[in-house]
CSV table of C-alpha atoms and ligand atoms in Angstrom, one decimal:
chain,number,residue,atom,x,y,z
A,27,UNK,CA,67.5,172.9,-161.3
A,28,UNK,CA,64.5,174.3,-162.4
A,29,UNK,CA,62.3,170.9,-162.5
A,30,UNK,CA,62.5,169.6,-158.8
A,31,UNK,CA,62.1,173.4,-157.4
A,32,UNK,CA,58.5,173.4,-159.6
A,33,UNK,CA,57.6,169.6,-158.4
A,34,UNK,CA,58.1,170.7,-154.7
A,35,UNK,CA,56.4,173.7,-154.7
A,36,UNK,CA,53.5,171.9,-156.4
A,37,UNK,CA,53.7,169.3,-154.1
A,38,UNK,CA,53.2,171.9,-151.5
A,39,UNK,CA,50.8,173.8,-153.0
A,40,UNK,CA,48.6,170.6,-153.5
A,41,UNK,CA,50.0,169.5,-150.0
A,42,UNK,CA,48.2,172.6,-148.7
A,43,UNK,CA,44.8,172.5,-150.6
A,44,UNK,CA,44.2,168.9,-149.4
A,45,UNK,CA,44.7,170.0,-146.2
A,46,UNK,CA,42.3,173.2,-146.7
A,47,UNK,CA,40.1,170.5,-148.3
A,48,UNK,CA,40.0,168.3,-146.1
A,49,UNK,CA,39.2,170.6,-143.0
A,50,UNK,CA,36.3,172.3,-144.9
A,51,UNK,CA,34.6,168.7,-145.3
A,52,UNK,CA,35.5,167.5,-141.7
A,53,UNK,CA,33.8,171.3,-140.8
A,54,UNK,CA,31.2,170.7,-143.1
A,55,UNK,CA,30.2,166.9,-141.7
A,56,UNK,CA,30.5,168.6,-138.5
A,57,UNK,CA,28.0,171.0,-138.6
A,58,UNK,CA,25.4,169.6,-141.1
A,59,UNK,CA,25.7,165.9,-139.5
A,60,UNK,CA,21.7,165.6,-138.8
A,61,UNK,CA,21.6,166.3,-142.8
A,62,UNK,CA,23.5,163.4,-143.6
A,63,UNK,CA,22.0,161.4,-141.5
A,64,UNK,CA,18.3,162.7,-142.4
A,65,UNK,CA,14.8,160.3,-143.4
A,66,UNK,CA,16.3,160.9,-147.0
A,67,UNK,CA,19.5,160.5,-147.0
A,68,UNK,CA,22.4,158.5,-149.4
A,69,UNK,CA,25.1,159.1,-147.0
A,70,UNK,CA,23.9,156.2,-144.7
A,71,UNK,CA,22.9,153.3,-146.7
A,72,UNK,CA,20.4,150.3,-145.2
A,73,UNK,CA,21.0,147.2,-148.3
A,74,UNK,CA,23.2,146.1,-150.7
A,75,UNK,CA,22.1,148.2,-153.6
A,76,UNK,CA,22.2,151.4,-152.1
A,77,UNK,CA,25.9,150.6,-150.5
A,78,UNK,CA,27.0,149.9,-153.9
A,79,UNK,CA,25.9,153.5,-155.3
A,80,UNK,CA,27.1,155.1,-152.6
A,81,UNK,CA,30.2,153.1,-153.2
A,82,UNK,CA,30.4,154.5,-156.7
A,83,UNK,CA,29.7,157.9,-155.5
A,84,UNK,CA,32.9,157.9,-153.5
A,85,UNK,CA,34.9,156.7,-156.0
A,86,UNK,CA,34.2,159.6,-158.4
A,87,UNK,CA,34.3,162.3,-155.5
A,88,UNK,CA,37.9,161.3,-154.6
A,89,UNK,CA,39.0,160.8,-158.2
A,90,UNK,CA,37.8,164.6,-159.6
A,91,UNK,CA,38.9,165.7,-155.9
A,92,UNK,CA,42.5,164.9,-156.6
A,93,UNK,CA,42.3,166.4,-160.6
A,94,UNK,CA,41.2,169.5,-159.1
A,95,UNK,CA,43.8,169.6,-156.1
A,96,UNK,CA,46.2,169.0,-159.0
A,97,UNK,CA,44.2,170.9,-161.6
A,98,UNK,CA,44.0,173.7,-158.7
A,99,UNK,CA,47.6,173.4,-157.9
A,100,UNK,CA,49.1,174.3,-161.1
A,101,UNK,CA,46.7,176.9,-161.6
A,102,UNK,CA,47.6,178.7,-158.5
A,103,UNK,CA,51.7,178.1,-158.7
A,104,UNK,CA,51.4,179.3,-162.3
A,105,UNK,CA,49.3,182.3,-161.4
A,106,UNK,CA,51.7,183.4,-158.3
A,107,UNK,CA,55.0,182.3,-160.0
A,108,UNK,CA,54.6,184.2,-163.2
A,109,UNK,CA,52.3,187.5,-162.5
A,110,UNK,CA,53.6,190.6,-163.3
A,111,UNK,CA,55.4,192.3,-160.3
A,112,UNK,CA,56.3,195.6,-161.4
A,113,UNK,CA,55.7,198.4,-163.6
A,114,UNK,CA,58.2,196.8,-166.0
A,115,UNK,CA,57.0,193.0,-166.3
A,116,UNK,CA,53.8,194.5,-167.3
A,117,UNK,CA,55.5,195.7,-170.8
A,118,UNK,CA,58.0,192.7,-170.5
A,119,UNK,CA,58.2,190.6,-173.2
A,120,UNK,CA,56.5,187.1,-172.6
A,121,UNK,CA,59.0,184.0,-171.4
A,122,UNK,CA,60.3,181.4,-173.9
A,123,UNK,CA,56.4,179.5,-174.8
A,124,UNK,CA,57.2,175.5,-174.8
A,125,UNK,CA,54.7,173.0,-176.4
A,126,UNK,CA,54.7,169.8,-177.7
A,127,UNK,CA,56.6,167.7,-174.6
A,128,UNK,CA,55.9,164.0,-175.6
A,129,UNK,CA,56.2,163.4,-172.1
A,130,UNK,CA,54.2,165.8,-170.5
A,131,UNK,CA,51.5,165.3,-173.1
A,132,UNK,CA,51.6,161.2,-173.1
A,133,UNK,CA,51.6,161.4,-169.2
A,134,UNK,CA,48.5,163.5,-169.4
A,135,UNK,CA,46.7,161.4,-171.6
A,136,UNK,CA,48.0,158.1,-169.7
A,137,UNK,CA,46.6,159.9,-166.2
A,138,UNK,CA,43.2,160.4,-167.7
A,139,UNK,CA,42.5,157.5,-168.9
A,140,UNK,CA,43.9,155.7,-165.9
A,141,UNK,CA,41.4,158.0,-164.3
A,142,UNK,CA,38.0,157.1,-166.3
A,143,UNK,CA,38.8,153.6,-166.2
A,144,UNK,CA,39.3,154.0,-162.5
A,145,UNK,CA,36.0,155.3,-162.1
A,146,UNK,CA,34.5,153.0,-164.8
A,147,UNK,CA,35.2,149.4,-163.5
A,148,UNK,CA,33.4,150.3,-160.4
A,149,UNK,CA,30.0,151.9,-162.3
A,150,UNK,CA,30.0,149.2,-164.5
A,151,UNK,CA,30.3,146.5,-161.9
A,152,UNK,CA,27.2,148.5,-159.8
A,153,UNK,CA,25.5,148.9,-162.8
A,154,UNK,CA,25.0,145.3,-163.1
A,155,UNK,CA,24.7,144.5,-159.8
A,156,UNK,CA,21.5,147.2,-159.4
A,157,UNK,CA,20.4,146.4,-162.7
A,158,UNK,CA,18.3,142.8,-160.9
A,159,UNK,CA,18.1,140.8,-158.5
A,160,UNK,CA,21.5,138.6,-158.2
A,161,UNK,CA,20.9,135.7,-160.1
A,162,UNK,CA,21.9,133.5,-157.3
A,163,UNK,CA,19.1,134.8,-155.0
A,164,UNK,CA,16.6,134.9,-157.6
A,165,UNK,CA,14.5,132.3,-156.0
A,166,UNK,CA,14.4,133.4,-153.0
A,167,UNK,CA,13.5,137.0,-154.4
A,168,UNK,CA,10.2,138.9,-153.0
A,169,UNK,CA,7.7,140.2,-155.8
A,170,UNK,CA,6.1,143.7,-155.3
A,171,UNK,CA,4.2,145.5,-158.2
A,172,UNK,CA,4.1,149.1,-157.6
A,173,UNK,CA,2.5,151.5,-159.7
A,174,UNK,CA,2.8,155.5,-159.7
A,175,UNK,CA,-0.8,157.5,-159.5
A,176,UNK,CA,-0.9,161.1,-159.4
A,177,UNK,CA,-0.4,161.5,-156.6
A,178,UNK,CA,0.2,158.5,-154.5
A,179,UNK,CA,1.8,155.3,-154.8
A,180,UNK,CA,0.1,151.3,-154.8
A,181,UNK,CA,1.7,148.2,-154.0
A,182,UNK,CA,0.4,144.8,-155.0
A,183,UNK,CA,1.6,141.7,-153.4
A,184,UNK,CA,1.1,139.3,-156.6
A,185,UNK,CA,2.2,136.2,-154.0
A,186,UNK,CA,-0.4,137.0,-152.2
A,187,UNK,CA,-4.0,135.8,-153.3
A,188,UNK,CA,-7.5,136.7,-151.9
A,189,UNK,CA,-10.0,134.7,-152.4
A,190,UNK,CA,-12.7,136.4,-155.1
A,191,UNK,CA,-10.6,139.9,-154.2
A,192,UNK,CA,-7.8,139.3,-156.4
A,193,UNK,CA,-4.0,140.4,-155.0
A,194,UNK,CA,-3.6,142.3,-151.6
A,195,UNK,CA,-3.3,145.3,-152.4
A,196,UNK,CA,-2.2,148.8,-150.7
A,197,UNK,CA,-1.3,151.9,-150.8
A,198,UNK,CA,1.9,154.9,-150.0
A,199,UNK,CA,3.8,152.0,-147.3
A,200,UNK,CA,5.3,149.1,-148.4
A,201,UNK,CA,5.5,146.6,-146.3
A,202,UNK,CA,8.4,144.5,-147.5
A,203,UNK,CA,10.6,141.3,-145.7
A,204,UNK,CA,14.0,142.7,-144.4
A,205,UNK,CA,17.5,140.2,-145.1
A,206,UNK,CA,15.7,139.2,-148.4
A,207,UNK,CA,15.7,140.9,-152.2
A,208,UNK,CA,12.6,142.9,-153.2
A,209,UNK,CA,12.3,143.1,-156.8
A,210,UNK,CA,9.9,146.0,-157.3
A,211,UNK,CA,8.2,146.0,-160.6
A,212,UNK,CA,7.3,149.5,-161.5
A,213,UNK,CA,4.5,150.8,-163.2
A,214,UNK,CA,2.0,153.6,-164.0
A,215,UNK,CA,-1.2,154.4,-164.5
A,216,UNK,CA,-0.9,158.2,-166.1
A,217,UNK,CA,2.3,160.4,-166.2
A,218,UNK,CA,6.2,159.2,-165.7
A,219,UNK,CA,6.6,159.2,-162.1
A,220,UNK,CA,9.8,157.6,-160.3
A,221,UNK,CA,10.4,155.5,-157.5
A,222,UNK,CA,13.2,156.0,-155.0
A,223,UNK,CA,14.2,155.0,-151.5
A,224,UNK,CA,17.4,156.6,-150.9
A,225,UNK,CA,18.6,154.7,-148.0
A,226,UNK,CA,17.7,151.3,-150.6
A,227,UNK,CA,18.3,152.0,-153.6
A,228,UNK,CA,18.2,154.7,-156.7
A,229,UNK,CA,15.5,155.9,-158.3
A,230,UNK,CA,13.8,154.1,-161.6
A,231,UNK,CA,11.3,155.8,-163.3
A,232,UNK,CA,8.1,154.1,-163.9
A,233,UNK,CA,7.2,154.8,-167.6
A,234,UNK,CA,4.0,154.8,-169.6
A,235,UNK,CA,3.4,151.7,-171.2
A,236,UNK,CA,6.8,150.2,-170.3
A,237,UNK,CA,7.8,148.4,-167.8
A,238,UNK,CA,10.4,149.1,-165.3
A,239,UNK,CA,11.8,147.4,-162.3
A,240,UNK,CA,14.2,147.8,-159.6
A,241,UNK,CA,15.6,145.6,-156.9
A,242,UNK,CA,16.5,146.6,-153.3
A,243,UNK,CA,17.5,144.9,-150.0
A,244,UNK,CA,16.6,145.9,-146.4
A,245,UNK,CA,19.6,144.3,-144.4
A,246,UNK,CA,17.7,144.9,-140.8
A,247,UNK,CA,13.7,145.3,-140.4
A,248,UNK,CA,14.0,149.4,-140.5
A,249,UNK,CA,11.4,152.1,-141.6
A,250,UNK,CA,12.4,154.2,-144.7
A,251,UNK,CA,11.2,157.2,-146.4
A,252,UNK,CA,10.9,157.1,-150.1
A,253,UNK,CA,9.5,159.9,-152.6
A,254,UNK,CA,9.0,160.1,-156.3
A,255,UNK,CA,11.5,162.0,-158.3
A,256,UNK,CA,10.5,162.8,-161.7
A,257,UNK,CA,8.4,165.9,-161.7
A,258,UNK,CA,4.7,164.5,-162.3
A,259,UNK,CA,2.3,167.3,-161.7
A,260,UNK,CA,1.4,170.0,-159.3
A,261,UNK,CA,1.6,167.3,-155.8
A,262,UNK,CA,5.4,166.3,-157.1
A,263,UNK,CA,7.2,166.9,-154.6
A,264,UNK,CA,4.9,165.6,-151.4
A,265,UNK,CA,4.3,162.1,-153.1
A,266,UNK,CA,5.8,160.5,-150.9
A,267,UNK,CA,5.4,157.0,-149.5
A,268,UNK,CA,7.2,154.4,-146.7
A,269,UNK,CA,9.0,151.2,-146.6
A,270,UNK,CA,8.5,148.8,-143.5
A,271,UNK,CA,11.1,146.0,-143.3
A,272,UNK,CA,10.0,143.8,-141.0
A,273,UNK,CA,11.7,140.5,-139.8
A,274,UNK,CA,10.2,136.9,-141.4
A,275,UNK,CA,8.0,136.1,-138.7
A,276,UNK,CA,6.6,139.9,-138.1
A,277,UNK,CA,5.9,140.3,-142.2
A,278,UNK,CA,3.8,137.4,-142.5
A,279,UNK,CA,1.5,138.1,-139.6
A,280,UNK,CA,1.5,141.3,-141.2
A,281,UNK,CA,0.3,139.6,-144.5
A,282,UNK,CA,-2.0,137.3,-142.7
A,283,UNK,CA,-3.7,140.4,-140.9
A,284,UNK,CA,-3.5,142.6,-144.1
A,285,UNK,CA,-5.1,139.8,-146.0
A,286,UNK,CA,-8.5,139.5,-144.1
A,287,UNK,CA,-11.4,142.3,-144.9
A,288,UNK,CA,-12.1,145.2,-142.6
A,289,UNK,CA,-12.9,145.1,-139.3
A,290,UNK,CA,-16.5,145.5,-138.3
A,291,UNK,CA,-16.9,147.1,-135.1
A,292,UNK,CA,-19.9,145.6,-133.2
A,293,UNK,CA,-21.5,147.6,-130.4
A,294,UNK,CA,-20.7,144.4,-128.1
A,295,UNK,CA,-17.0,145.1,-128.6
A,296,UNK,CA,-16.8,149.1,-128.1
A,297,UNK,CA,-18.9,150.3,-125.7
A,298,UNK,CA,-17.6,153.3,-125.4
A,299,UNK,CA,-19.1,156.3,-126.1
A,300,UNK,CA,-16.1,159.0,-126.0
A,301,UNK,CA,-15.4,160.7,-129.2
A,302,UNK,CA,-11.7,160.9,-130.7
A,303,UNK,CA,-10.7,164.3,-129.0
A,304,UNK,CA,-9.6,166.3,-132.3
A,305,UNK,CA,-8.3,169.5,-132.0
A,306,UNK,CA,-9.7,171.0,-135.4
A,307,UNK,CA,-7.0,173.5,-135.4
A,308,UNK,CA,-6.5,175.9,-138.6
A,309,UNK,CA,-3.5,174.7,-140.1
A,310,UNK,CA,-2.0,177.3,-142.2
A,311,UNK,CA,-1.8,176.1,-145.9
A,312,UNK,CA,0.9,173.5,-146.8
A,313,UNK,CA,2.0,173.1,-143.2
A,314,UNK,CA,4.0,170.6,-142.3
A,315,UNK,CA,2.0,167.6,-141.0
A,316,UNK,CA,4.3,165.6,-138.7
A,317,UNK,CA,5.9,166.2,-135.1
A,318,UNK,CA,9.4,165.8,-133.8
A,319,UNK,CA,8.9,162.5,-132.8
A,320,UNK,CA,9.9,161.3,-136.4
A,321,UNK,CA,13.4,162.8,-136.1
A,322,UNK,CA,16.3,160.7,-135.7
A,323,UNK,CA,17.2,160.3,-132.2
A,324,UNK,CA,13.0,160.2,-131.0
A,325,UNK,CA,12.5,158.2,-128.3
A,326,UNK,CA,9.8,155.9,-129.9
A,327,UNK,CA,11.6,155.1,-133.6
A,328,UNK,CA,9.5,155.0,-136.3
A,329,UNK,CA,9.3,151.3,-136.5
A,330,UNK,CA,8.1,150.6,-133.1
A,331,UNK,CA,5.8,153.5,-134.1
A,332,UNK,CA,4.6,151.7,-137.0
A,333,UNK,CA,4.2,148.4,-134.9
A,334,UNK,CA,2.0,150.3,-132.0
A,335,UNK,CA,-0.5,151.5,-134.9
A,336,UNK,CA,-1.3,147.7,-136.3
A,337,UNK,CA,-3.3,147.4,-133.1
A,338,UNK,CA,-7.0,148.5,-132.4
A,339,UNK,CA,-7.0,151.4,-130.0
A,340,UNK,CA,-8.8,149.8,-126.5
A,341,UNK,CA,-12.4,152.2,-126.3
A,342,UNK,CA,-13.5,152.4,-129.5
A,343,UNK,CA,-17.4,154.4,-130.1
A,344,UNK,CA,-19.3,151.5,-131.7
A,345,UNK,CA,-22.0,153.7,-132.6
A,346,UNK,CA,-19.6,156.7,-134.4
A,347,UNK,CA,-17.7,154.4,-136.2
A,348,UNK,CA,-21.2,153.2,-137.8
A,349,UNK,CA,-22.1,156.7,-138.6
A,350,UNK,CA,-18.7,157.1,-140.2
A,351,UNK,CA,-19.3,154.0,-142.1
A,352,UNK,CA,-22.7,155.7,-143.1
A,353,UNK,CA,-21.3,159.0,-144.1
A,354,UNK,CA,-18.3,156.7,-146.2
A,355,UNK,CA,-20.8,156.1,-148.6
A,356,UNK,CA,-23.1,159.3,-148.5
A,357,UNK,CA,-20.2,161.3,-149.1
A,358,UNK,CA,-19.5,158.9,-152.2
A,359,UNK,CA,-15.8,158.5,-151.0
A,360,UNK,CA,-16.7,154.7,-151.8
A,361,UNK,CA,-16.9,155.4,-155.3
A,362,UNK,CA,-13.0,156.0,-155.4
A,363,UNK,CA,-11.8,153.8,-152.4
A,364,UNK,CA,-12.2,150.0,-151.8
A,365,UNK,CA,-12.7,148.7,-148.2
A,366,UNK,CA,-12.6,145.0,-148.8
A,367,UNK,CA,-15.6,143.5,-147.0
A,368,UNK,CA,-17.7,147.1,-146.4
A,369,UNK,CA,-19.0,149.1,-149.1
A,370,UNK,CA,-15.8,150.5,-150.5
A,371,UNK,CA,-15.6,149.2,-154.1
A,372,UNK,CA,-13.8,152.2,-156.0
A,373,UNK,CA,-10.2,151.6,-157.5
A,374,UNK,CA,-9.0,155.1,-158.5
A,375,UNK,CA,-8.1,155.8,-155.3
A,376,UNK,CA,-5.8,154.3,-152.8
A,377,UNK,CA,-7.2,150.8,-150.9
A,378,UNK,CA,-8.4,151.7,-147.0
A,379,UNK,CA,-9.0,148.0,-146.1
A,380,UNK,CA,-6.5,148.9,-143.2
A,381,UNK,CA,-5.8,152.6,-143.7
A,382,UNK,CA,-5.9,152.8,-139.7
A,383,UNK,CA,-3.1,150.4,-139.5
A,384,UNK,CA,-0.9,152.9,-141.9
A,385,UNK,CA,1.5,155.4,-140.0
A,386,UNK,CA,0.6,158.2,-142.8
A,387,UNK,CA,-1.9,159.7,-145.1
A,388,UNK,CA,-2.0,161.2,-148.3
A,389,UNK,CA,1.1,159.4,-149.7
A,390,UNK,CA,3.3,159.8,-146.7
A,391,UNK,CA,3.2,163.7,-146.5
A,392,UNK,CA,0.8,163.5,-143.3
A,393,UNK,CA,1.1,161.3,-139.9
A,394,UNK,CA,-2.0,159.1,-139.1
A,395,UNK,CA,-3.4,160.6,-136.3
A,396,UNK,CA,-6.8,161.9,-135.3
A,397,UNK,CA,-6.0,165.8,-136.0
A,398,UNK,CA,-3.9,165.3,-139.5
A,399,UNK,CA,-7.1,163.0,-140.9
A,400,UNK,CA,-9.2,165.4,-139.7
A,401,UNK,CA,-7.4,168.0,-141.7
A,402,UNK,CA,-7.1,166.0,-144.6
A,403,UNK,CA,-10.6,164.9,-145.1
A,404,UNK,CA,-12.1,168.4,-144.2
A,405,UNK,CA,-9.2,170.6,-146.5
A,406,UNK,CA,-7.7,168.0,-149.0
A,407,UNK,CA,-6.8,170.8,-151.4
A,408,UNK,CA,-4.8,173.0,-149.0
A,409,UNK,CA,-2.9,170.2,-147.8
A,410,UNK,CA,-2.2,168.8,-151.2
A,411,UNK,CA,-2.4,171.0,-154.4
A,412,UNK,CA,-4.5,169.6,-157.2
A,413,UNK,CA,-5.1,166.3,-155.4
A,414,UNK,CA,-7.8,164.3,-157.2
A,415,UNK,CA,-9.8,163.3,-153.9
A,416,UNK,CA,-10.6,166.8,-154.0
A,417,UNK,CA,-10.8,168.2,-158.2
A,418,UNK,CA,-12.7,164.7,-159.3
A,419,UNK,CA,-14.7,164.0,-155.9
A,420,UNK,CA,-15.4,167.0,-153.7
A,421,UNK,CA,-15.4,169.8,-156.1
A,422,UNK,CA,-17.7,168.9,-158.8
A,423,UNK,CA,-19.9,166.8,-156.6
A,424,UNK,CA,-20.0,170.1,-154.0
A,425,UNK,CA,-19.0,167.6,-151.0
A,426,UNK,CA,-18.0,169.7,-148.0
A,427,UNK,CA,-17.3,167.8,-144.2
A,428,UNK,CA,-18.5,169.3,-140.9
A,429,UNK,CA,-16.5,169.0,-138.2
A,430,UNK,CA,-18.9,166.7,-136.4
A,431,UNK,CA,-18.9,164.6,-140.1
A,432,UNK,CA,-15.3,164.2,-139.5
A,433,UNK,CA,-15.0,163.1,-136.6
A,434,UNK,CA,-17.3,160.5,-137.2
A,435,UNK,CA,-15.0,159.9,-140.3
A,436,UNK,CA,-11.7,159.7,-138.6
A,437,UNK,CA,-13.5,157.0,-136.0
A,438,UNK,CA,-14.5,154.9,-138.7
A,439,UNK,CA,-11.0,155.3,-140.7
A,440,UNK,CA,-9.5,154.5,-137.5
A,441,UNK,CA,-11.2,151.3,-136.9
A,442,UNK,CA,-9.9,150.1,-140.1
A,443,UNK,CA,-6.8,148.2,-138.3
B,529,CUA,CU1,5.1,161.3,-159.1
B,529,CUA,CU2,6.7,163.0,-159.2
């Protein structure tokens, strides 16, 4: 009884790598568990769209996981059963060679096609689903333009109208309604970039002179990290951006606020005459701009973080926030940036109407504060390669910034709530 001996000896062979499997995974969740839990993950999903990929991912991983226990199996029996044990079976002649079993072969063929369309009614189910918005929530659908810049991201709010300003616009966070579909239509202004927040949805690419969109669903208001992923230039990999999911209520008193012009910080107001305390440290090139308070498991999360930063800070230096008003315009950073309501007119670069209210800077690779915007303002180019603010605005207009310039700077940017 040759058959049955095989079957249970592959049975315990595969018996035996599923186990092996299995532990290494357990092992491997184990030890990397921060990983799969990371800003940037698709192991822990946050909406509908991203569940459904991540759905589809498991489906495939368990699917090729049993073809190659099986696969594996047979591999290993055959290898063990039938090597050559002594000096002898090396010269032996080969066993009997069997082929053509209809069986066998018509079993094969059944199993693997039983196998694709296992994996393909799911995909093709998700694929429709992610492909739009369902066409039962249309209506109640949110609209959000985003288009790709190298290297940054902008989001326009075509709902929202300003009087003789056009759409709110702004820049690297998205501030979206959570419990309600987002359709994001994607666009760009030079090079293919791509859009993707992994704990949302996949990426889409936003093509030249095509459009593109994507929808995605915040189930709970949250704070995600999302990043471009098509290589677009020499800044690819830190263009990065946010997306706030904010209840009903919060998003449109978020909308109301983002919709009037910059603040204007009267001396009546902000009497105070202390100065931002800015350590101008030397950071080393590329160094990482954020602390450990953004890890998962920080004791202020990220959204309350983002909520404590809408606010105006309480003694605020009437008097430097003019100056850095001033030196906005002397150092011709109006001619890229728009501060609706100040001088700010430019559109090549991001909008900073309420750039103080934003948790980062320069597309989400920085955090917001004092020191980082310092930093950023005083270095651009050794923080971000080839960045524009610094190959199209400081370099061929030879614009440097003291320390005392930026600190004047970072007051003024700051105000901007
Ligand atoms: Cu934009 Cu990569």
């Amino acid at each position: 009884m040759r058959l049955p001996s095989f079957l249970t000896k592959l049975a315990g062979a595969g018996q035996a790598a599923l186990a092996a499997g299995s532990l290494l995974l357990v092992a491997g969740c184990k030890l990397n568990f921060w990983r799969m839990d990371g800003h940037q993950t698709t192991m822990v999903t946050s909406g509908p769209v991203a569940e459904s990929q991540l759905h589809v991912f498991y489906v495939t991983c368990w699917v090729t996981l049993i073809i190659f226990v099986i696969v594996g199996g047979v591999l290993a029996y055959a290898t063990f059963k039938f090597k050559a044990r002594t000096a002898a079976d090396e010269h032996a002649e080969p066993p009997p060679q069997g082929h053509g079993n209809p069986l066998v072969e018509f079993s094969l063929i059944g199993a693997s096609v039983l196998a694709l369309v296992f994996i393909a009614v799911p995909t093709l189910k998700a694929i429709w689903f992610t492909y739009d918005v369902p066409e039962e929530q249309k209506e109640n659908a949110y609209v959000i333009n985003a288009t790709g810049y190298q290297w940054w991201f902008k989001f326009d709010y075509p709902s929202e109208q300003i009087d003789g300003a056009g759409v709110l616009s702004t820049a690297n966070e998205l501030v979206i309604p959570a419990g309600r579909p987002v359709r994001v239509n994607l666009r760009t202004i030079d090079v293919i970039h791509s859009f993707w927040v992994p704990k949302l949805a996949g990426k889409v690419d936003m093509i030249p002179n095509r459009g593109n969109h994507l929808w995605l669903q915040a189930d709970e208001p949250g704070y995600f990290w999302g990043q471009c992923a098509e290589y677009c230039g020499d800044s690819h990999a830190v263009m990065r951006f946010r997306v706030i999911a904010l209840a009903e209520d919060e998003f449109n008193e978020w909308v109301a606020r983002e919709k009037a012009p910059a603040r204007s910080v009267t001396a009546a107001e902000a009497s105070s005459s202390a100065k931002p305390a800015i350590t101008f440290a030397s950071f080393k090139r590329n160094e990482y701009g954020f602390t450990d308070k953004w890890n998962p498991g920080a004791e202020v999360s990220p959204l309350d973080h983002w909520r404590q930063q809408q606010f105006p800070e309480k003694d605020e230096n009437a008097a430097l926030i003019a100056e850095g008003r001033q030196l906005f315009q002397a150092k011709t950073c109006i001619a890229c940036h728009t501060v609706r309501g100040h001088e700010g007119m430019g559109i090549t670069g991001p909008d900073l109407t309420h750039i103080g209210s934003r948790t980062t800077i320069a597309a989400g690779l920085l955090e917001n504060n004092a020191e980082q915007l310092a930093r950023w303002i005083m270095h651009p180019l050794d923080v971000k390669p080839g960045n524009k603010m610094y190959t199209t605005g400081y370099e061929p207009n030879g614009i440097t910034i003291s320390t005392d310039e930026a600190t004047a700077l970072v007051a003024y940017l700051h105000s901007l709530k």
